[in-house]
Coordinates of C-alpha atoms and ligand atoms in Angstrom, one line a residue:
M1186 CA 14.1 -39.7 2.6
V1187 CA 14.6 -37.1 -0.1
S1188 CA 18.1 -36.0 -0.9
N1189 CA 17.4 -32.7 -2.6
I1190 CA 14.7 -30.1 -2.0
S1191 CA 13.5 -26.8 -3.4
I1192 CA 12.0 -24.5 -0.7
L1193 CA 9.6 -21.7 -1.7
G1194 CA 9.3 -19.2 1.2
S1195 CA 12.6 -20.2 2.9
T1196 CA 12.8 -17.1 5.1
G1197 CA 9.4 -17.7 6.8
S1198 CA 8.4 -19.7 9.8
I1199 CA 7.9 -23.0 8.0
G1200 CA 10.8 -22.3 5.6
T1201 CA 13.4 -21.7 8.4
Q1202 CA 12.2 -24.8 10.3
A1203 CA 12.4 -26.9 7.1
L1204 CA 16.0 -25.8 6.8
Q1205 CA 16.6 -27.1 10.3
V1206 CA 15.3 -30.5 9.2
C1207 CA 17.6 -30.3 6.2
D1208 CA 20.5 -29.6 8.6
K1209 CA 19.7 -32.6 10.7
H1210 CA 19.6 -35.0 7.7
N1211 CA 22.0 -33.4 5.2
I1212 CA 19.3 -32.8 2.7
K1213 CA 20.7 -30.7 -0.2
V1214 CA 18.9 -27.6 -1.3
S1215 CA 18.6 -26.6 -4.9
A1216 CA 16.5 -23.4 -4.6
L1217 CA 15.5 -20.9 -2.0
T1218 CA 13.1 -18.0 -2.3
A1219 CA 11.9 -15.0 -0.3
N1220 CA 9.7 -12.0 -0.8
T1221 CA 11.7 -9.1 0.7
N1222 CA 14.1 -10.4 3.4
T1223 CA 17.4 -10.0 1.5
A1224 CA 19.7 -10.3 4.5
L1225 CA 18.3 -13.7 5.6
L1226 CA 18.1 -15.1 2.0
E1227 CA 21.7 -14.1 1.5
A1228 CA 22.8 -15.9 4.7
Q1229 CA 20.8 -19.0 3.6
V1230 CA 22.4 -19.0 0.2
R1231 CA 25.9 -18.8 1.6
K1232 CA 25.1 -21.7 3.9
Y1233 CA 23.1 -24.0 1.6
K1234 CA 24.7 -23.0 -1.8
P1235 CA 21.5 -23.6 -3.9
K1236 CA 21.7 -23.4 -7.7
L1237 CA 18.9 -20.8 -7.6
A1238 CA 17.7 -18.0 -5.3
V1239 CA 14.6 -16.0 -6.0
M1240 CA 13.2 -12.8 -4.6
T1241 CA 9.7 -11.8 -5.6
D1242 CA 10.6 -8.1 -5.3
E1243 CA 12.7 -6.9 -8.2
N1244 CA 14.7 -4.3 -6.3
C1245 CA 15.5 -6.9 -3.6
A1246 CA 16.6 -9.4 -6.3
R1247 CA 18.9 -6.8 -7.8
K1248 CA 20.5 -6.1 -4.4
L1249 CA 20.8 -9.9 -3.7
K1250 CA 22.5 -10.4 -7.0
L1251 CA 25.2 -7.9 -6.1
L1252 CA 25.6 -9.4 -2.6
L1253 CA 26.0 -12.9 -4.1
S1254 CA 28.2 -11.9 -7.0
D1255 CA 31.1 -14.0 -5.5
T1256 CA 28.9 -17.2 -5.4
D1257 CA 27.7 -19.6 -8.1
T1258 CA 24.0 -19.1 -7.2
K1259 CA 21.8 -17.7 -9.9
V1260 CA 19.4 -14.9 -8.7
L1261 CA 16.0 -14.4 -10.3
C1262 CA 12.9 -12.4 -9.5
G1263 CA 9.1 -12.4 -9.7
M1264 CA 6.6 -15.1 -10.5
E1265 CA 8.8 -16.4 -13.3
G1266 CA 11.6 -16.9 -10.9
L1267 CA 9.3 -18.6 -8.3
C1268 CA 8.1 -21.1 -10.9
Q1269 CA 11.7 -21.9 -12.0
A1270 CA 12.6 -22.4 -8.3
A1271 CA 9.5 -24.7 -8.0
A1272 CA 10.8 -27.1 -10.7
T1273 CA 14.7 -27.2 -10.5
D1274 CA 16.1 -30.4 -12.1
E1275 CA 17.8 -31.5 -9.0
A1276 CA 14.9 -31.3 -6.5
E1277 CA 13.0 -34.5 -5.7
I1278 CA 10.4 -32.5 -3.8
T1279 CA 9.3 -28.9 -3.7
L1280 CA 8.2 -27.5 -0.3
N1281 CA 5.7 -24.8 -0.8
A1282 CA 6.0 -22.6 2.3
L1283 CA 4.7 -19.4 0.7
V1284 CA 1.9 -17.6 2.3
G1285 CA -1.2 -16.9 0.2
M1286 CA -2.4 -17.3 -3.3
V1287 CA 1.0 -16.3 -4.8
G1288 CA 1.8 -20.0 -4.3
L1289 CA -0.8 -21.5 -6.7
R1290 CA 1.1 -21.1 -10.0
P1291 CA 4.4 -22.4 -8.5
T1292 CA 2.6 -25.4 -7.1
L1293 CA 1.1 -26.3 -10.4
T1294 CA 4.4 -25.7 -12.2
A1295 CA 6.2 -28.1 -9.8
I1296 CA 3.5 -30.7 -10.2
N1297 CA 3.5 -30.4 -14.0
A1298 CA 7.3 -30.9 -13.9
G1299 CA 6.8 -34.2 -12.1
K1300 CA 7.9 -33.0 -8.6
N1301 CA 6.4 -34.3 -5.4
I1302 CA 5.0 -31.5 -3.3
A1303 CA 5.2 -30.9 0.4
L1304 CA 2.4 -28.4 0.9
A1305 CA 2.3 -25.9 3.8
N1306 CA 0.6 -23.2 1.6
K1307 CA -3.0 -24.1 2.4
E1308 CA -4.5 -21.0 0.8
T1309 CA -3.8 -22.4 -2.7
L1310 CA -5.5 -25.7 -1.9
V1311 CA -8.5 -23.9 -0.6
A1312 CA -8.8 -21.8 -3.7
G1313 CA -7.6 -24.2 -6.3
G1314 CA -8.1 -27.6 -4.7
E1315 CA -9.8 -29.1 -7.7
L1316 CA -7.1 -28.0 -10.1
V1317 CA -4.2 -29.0 -7.8
T1318 CA -5.6 -32.5 -7.0
K1319 CA -6.4 -33.1 -10.7
A1320 CA -2.8 -32.1 -11.7
V1321 CA -1.4 -34.4 -9.0
K1322 CA -3.4 -37.4 -10.4
E1323 CA -2.5 -36.6 -14.0
N1324 CA 1.2 -36.3 -13.2
N1325 CA 1.3 -39.2 -10.8
V1326 CA 3.1 -37.2 -8.1
K1327 CA 2.7 -37.1 -4.3
L1328 CA 1.0 -34.3 -2.5
L1329 CA 2.3 -34.5 1.1
P1330 CA 0.6 -32.4 3.8
V1331 CA 2.8 -30.2 6.0
D1332 CA 0.0 -28.6 8.0
S1333 CA 0.1 -30.3 11.4
E1334 CA -3.6 -31.4 11.4
H1335 CA -3.4 -32.8 7.9
S1336 CA -0.1 -34.5 8.6
A1337 CA -1.8 -36.1 11.6
I1338 CA -4.7 -37.4 9.5
F1339 CA -2.2 -38.6 6.9
Q1340 CA -0.4 -40.5 9.6
C1341 CA -3.6 -41.9 11.1
L1342 CA -4.6 -43.1 7.7
E1343 CA -1.7 -45.5 7.6
G1344 CA -3.7 -48.0 9.6
C1345 CA -6.7 -47.6 7.4
Y1346 CA -7.6 -50.8 5.5
Q1347 CA -10.2 -49.4 3.2
K1348 CA -11.5 -45.9 2.7
K1349 CA -15.1 -46.8 3.5
D1350 CA -14.1 -47.6 7.0
I1351 CA -13.5 -43.9 7.7
K1352 CA -16.5 -42.3 9.6
K1353 CA -15.0 -38.9 10.3
L1354 CA -11.9 -36.8 10.3
I1355 CA -11.6 -34.9 13.5
L1356 CA -9.4 -31.8 13.2
T1357 CA -8.2 -30.3 16.5
A1358 CA -8.0 -26.5 17.0
S1359 CA -6.1 -24.7 19.7
G1360 CA -8.8 -22.1 19.9
G1361 CA -6.2 -19.4 19.6
P1362 CA -5.5 -16.4 21.8
F1363 CA -9.2 -15.5 22.1
F1364 CA -10.6 -18.8 23.3
G1365 CA -13.4 -18.3 25.8
K1366 CA -14.0 -14.7 24.9
T1367 CA -17.5 -13.5 24.1
Y1368 CA -18.5 -11.7 20.9
E1369 CA -18.8 -8.4 22.8
E1370 CA -15.4 -8.8 24.4
L1371 CA -13.8 -9.1 21.0
I1372 CA -15.4 -6.1 19.3
N1373 CA -12.3 -4.0 19.9
A1374 CA -9.7 -6.9 20.0
S1375 CA -6.4 -5.5 19.0
P1376 CA -4.1 -7.0 16.4
S1377 CA -1.3 -7.2 18.9
D1378 CA -3.4 -9.3 21.2
A1379 CA -4.5 -11.5 18.3
L1380 CA -0.9 -12.1 17.4
K1381 CA -0.2 -13.7 20.8
H1382 CA -0.8 -17.4 20.0
P1383 CA -0.7 -19.6 23.0
N1384 CA 1.0 -22.7 21.5
W1385 CA 2.5 -22.0 18.1
S1386 CA 5.0 -19.4 16.8
M1387 CA 4.0 -18.8 13.2
G1388 CA 3.9 -16.1 10.5
Q1389 CA 1.6 -13.2 11.1
K1390 CA -1.1 -14.1 8.6
I1391 CA -1.8 -17.6 10.0
T1392 CA -1.6 -16.3 13.5
I1393 CA -4.5 -13.9 12.8
D1394 CA -6.3 -16.7 11.0
S1395 CA -6.0 -18.7 14.2
A1396 CA -7.4 -15.9 16.3
T1397 CA -10.5 -15.7 14.0
M1398 CA -10.6 -19.5 13.5
M1399 CA -10.6 -18.8 9.8
N1400 CA -7.5 -21.1 9.9
K1401 CA -9.7 -24.0 10.9
G1402 CA -12.2 -23.1 8.2
L1403 CA -9.4 -23.1 5.7
E1404 CA -8.2 -26.4 7.1
I1405 CA -11.6 -28.0 6.7
I1406 CA -11.5 -27.2 3.0
E1407 CA -7.9 -28.3 2.8
A1408 CA -8.9 -31.6 4.3
R1409 CA -11.7 -32.0 1.8
W1410 CA -9.2 -31.9 -1.1
L1411 CA -6.3 -33.8 0.5
F1412 CA -8.4 -36.7 1.7
D1413 CA -11.3 -36.5 -0.7
V1414 CA -14.0 -36.7 1.9
P1415 CA -17.3 -34.6 2.0
S1416 CA -17.6 -31.7 4.4
D1417 CA -20.1 -33.4 6.7
M1418 CA -17.4 -36.0 7.5
I1419 CA -15.0 -33.3 8.8
D1420 CA -15.5 -32.3 12.5
V1421 CA -13.6 -29.8 14.6
V1422 CA -12.8 -30.1 18.3
V1423 CA -11.1 -27.4 20.3
H1424 CA -8.1 -28.9 22.1
R1425 CA -6.2 -26.2 24.0
E1426 CA -2.9 -28.0 24.5
S1427 CA -2.2 -28.7 20.8
I1428 CA -0.8 -32.2 21.7
I1429 CA -3.3 -34.2 19.7
H1430 CA -2.8 -32.9 16.2
S1431 CA -5.9 -34.5 14.7
M1432 CA -7.8 -37.9 14.6
I1433 CA -9.8 -40.3 12.5
Q1434 CA -12.9 -41.9 13.8
Y1435 CA -13.4 -45.3 12.1
S1436 CA -16.8 -47.0 11.5
D1437 CA -16.5 -49.0 14.7
N1438 CA -16.0 -45.8 16.6
S1439 CA -12.4 -46.5 17.3
V1440 CA -10.5 -43.3 17.1
I1441 CA -6.9 -43.1 16.0
A1442 CA -5.0 -39.9 16.9
Q1443 CA -1.5 -38.5 16.3
L1444 CA 0.2 -36.8 19.1
G1445 CA 3.4 -34.9 19.6
L1446 CA 4.7 -31.6 21.0
P1447 CA 3.4 -28.6 19.0
D1448 CA 6.5 -28.3 16.8
M1449 CA 6.1 -28.0 13.0
R1450 CA 9.4 -29.8 12.4
I1451 CA 7.7 -33.1 12.9
P1452 CA 5.1 -32.7 10.1
I1453 CA 7.7 -31.0 7.9
Q1454 CA 10.2 -33.8 8.4
Y1455 CA 7.5 -36.5 7.8
A1456 CA 6.7 -35.0 4.4
L1457 CA 10.4 -35.2 3.5
T1458 CA 11.0 -38.7 4.9
Y1459 CA 7.7 -40.4 4.1
P1460 CA 7.1 -43.3 4.4
E1461 CA 10.2 -43.7 6.5
R1462 CA 10.8 -42.2 9.9
Y1463 CA 14.0 -40.8 11.4
E1464 CA 15.1 -39.2 14.5
S1465 CA 13.9 -35.6 14.5
P1466 CA 15.1 -32.3 16.1
V1467 CA 12.0 -32.3 18.3
S1468 CA 11.9 -33.4 21.9
E1469 CA 10.1 -36.4 23.2
L1470 CA 6.5 -36.0 24.3
D1471 CA 6.2 -36.5 28.0
L1472 CA 2.5 -37.0 28.7
A1473 CA 2.8 -37.1 32.5
D1474 CA 4.5 -33.7 32.3
I1475 CA 1.6 -32.3 30.2
A1476 CA -0.8 -34.0 32.7
K1477 CA -4.1 -32.9 31.2
L1478 CA -5.6 -32.7 27.8
T1479 CA -8.8 -30.7 27.4
F1480 CA -11.5 -30.6 24.7
Y1481 CA -14.3 -28.2 23.9
K1482 CA -16.9 -27.6 21.2
P1483 CA -15.9 -24.7 18.9
D1484 CA -17.8 -21.4 19.5
E1485 CA -19.1 -20.9 16.0
K1486 CA -21.2 -17.9 16.9
T1487 CA -18.4 -15.8 18.2
F1488 CA -15.9 -17.1 15.6
R1489 CA -18.0 -17.1 12.5
C1490 CA -15.3 -17.7 9.9
M1491 CA -15.4 -21.4 10.4
A1492 CA -19.1 -21.6 9.5
V1493 CA -18.5 -19.3 6.5
C1494 CA -15.9 -21.6 5.2
K1495 CA -18.2 -24.6 5.5
D1496 CA -20.8 -22.6 3.6
A1497 CA -18.2 -21.9 0.9
L1498 CA -17.3 -25.6 0.7
K1499 CA -21.0 -26.5 0.3
K1500 CA -21.5 -23.9 -2.3
G1501 CA -18.4 -25.3 -4.1
G1502 CA -16.9 -24.1 -7.4
L1503 CA -15.3 -20.7 -7.0
A1504 CA -16.8 -20.0 -3.5
P1505 CA -13.8 -21.2 -1.5
A1506 CA -11.5 -19.0 -3.7
F1507 CA -13.7 -16.0 -2.9
A1508 CA -13.6 -16.9 0.8
N1509 CA -9.8 -17.2 0.8
G1510 CA -9.2 -14.1 -1.3
A1511 CA -11.5 -12.0 0.9
N1512 CA -9.8 -13.3 4.0
E1513 CA -6.3 -12.5 2.7
V1514 CA -7.2 -8.9 2.2
A1515 CA -9.3 -8.6 5.4
N1516 CA -6.6 -10.3 7.5
L1517 CA -4.0 -7.7 6.3
M1518 CA -6.4 -4.8 6.8
Y1519 CA -7.0 -5.9 10.3
R1520 CA -3.3 -6.0 11.0
Q1521 CA -3.0 -2.5 9.5
G1522 CA -5.7 -1.3 11.9
K1523 CA -8.1 -0.5 9.0
I1524 CA -11.0 -2.8 10.2
K1525 CA -12.1 -4.4 13.4
F1526 CA -11.9 -8.1 14.4
H1527 CA -15.4 -9.2 13.6
D1528 CA -15.3 -7.3 10.2
I1529 CA -13.1 -10.1 9.0
A1530 CA -15.8 -12.7 9.2
T1531 CA -18.4 -10.3 7.8
L1532 CA -16.3 -9.5 4.8
V1533 CA -15.5 -13.2 4.1
Q1534 CA -19.2 -13.9 4.3
E1535 CA -20.0 -11.1 1.9
A1536 CA -17.5 -12.5 -0.6
V1537 CA -18.9 -16.0 -0.3
N1538 CA -22.4 -14.6 -0.9
A1539 CA -21.2 -12.7 -4.0
A1540 CA -19.4 -15.8 -5.5
P1541 CA -21.0 -16.9 -8.7
K1542 CA -22.2 -20.5 -9.0
A1543 CA -19.4 -21.4 -11.3
P1544 CA -16.8 -24.2 -11.4
A1545 CA -13.2 -23.6 -10.6
G1546 CA -12.3 -25.1 -14.0
S1547 CA -9.1 -23.3 -14.9
L1548 CA -6.2 -21.5 -13.2
Q1549 CA -7.5 -18.3 -14.8
D1550 CA -11.0 -18.9 -13.2
V1551 CA -9.4 -19.2 -9.8
L1552 CA -7.1 -16.2 -10.2
D1553 CA -10.1 -14.1 -11.4
A1554 CA -12.2 -15.2 -8.5
D1555 CA -9.4 -14.3 -6.1
A1556 CA -9.1 -10.9 -7.7
S1557 CA -12.8 -10.2 -7.6
A1558 CA -13.0 -11.1 -3.9
R1559 CA -10.1 -8.8 -3.1
E1560 CA -11.8 -6.0 -5.1
L1561 CA -15.1 -6.6 -3.3
V1562 CA -13.5 -6.4 0.2
T1563 CA -11.6 -3.2 -0.7
K1564 CA -14.7 -1.6 -2.0
L1565 CA -16.8 -2.6 1.0
V1566 CA -14.2 -1.3 3.4
N1567 CA -13.7 2.0 1.5
N1568 CA -17.5 2.4 1.2
E1569 CA -17.2 2.7 -2.6
Ligands
LIG2099 P1 5.6 -16.6 7.0 O1 5.0 -15.3 6.8 O2 6.5 -16.8 8.2 O3 6.6 -16.9 5.7 C1 6.1 -16.8 4.4 C2 7.2 -17.0 3.4 O4 6.7 -16.7 2.1 C3 8.4 -16.0 3.6 O5 9.6 -16.7 3.1 C4 8.1 -14.9 2.6 O6 9.3 -14.2 2.2 C5 7.4 -15.6 1.5 N1 6.4 -14.7 0.9 C6 5.4 -14.0 1.5 N2 4.7 -13.3 0.6 C7 5.2 -13.5 -0.6 C8 4.9 -13.1 -1.9 N3 4.0 -12.2 -2.2 N4 5.7 -13.5 -2.9 C9 6.7 -14.4 -2.6 N5 7.0 -14.9 -1.4 C10 6.3 -14.4 -0.4 O7 4.5 -17.7 6.9 P2 4.4 -19.1 7.5 O8 3.8 -19.0 8.9 O9 5.7 -19.8 7.4 O10 3.3 -19.8 6.6 C11 3.6 -20.3 5.3 C12 2.4 -21.2 4.9 O11 2.4 -22.3 5.8 C13 1.0 -20.5 5.1 O12 0.2 -20.9 4.0 C14 0.5 -21.0 6.4 O13 -0.9 -21.1 6.4 C15 1.1 -22.4 6.4 N6 1.3 -23.0 7.7 C16 2.1 -22.4 8.6 C17 2.3 -23.0 9.9 C18 3.3 -22.3 10.8 O14 3.6 -22.9 11.9 N7 4.0 -21.2 10.5 C19 1.6 -24.1 10.3 C20 0.7 -24.7 9.3 C21 0.6 -24.1 8.1
LIG2100 MG1 -2.8 -26.3 11.0

């Protein structure tokens, strides 16, 4: 188990649950970061006494510095601060629990500083998968999945004798709040209904991604990079109860699954204790109590984002960065009431169509692709 961690995005859903895991196992914290939640970051700093606290927003950072003037914690701001937090001397591992592309540079900084990474921030692996996995190899560090499906696959892989025995990765999807609805029924689906996830309590961005099933599309791309398998070896099955977190089908058609209650503290903890296991803050799974597990084919006609992501993955190069960047903007615009539910998939598809056939060779290439996709979506929505 790690003894010291740096947590990027400590005020979020994953960040706060990671701190509960730290509480349970007395893991020390060397850096904490937040975007704008000054009050919660102040409380976290007073409790965990990290060396460094970072707020992306400059005004918030100034305020936090005043609030923490009686402590030994240094306060920084912006991307520069995030990158310093990603690579503190003391941390054995950096948990990236940021949401969105803002996490790419900090992840690369941490890897280049020789830190192992626990990665929740899937958007950056979707957009910069090639860069990140190359940096991981070059620096000989570990990239440990936090996303529950990928943690499940990672755990199921432990019984894998040789990679060629893997026939398929089977990602499970809850189906989100709109499972079973028709395309027509979702034309006017409201953000407040989309934010009511049946099984998981998560940040707003990923909750909307679950409603559109963009989340599963992002996870297919995430799996491609984490486990180095081609897209046609990654299947998705809708499993409403979110008890089976994902599976591997081996060449003999034996399927190995990982199960547990839908609680992110299990995958978060496993990333921090790997390869060991410890008692966790999560309750035991009582299958008789759950009684029934159900499975369905995903409805890719109503929820088009998944197919668009597969398209982007096939196209390769910068296309996934375009898909992700477009989705980040469209997801926010939908929450702000500026576009309708199905517009999200349409806009992501437009961005994938517009992506040049070019490799994601450098950080700048990926950041530029992300910026182009955001610009395209903004123009399309504003009819410019
Ligand atoms: P969240 O919105 O609850 O928290 C995000 C964190 O990032 C917060 O601490 C916030 O202050 C910080 N942040 C947001 N925007 C920022 C910016 N521009 N600059 C700097 N910091 C910023 O999100 P979350 O649900 O915890 O998700 C975090 C990541 O984990 C996402 O990539 C998500 O897809 C992934 N994930 C989350 C869950 C979950 O259960 N919440 C499950 C699987 C994967
Ligand atoms: Mg997931």
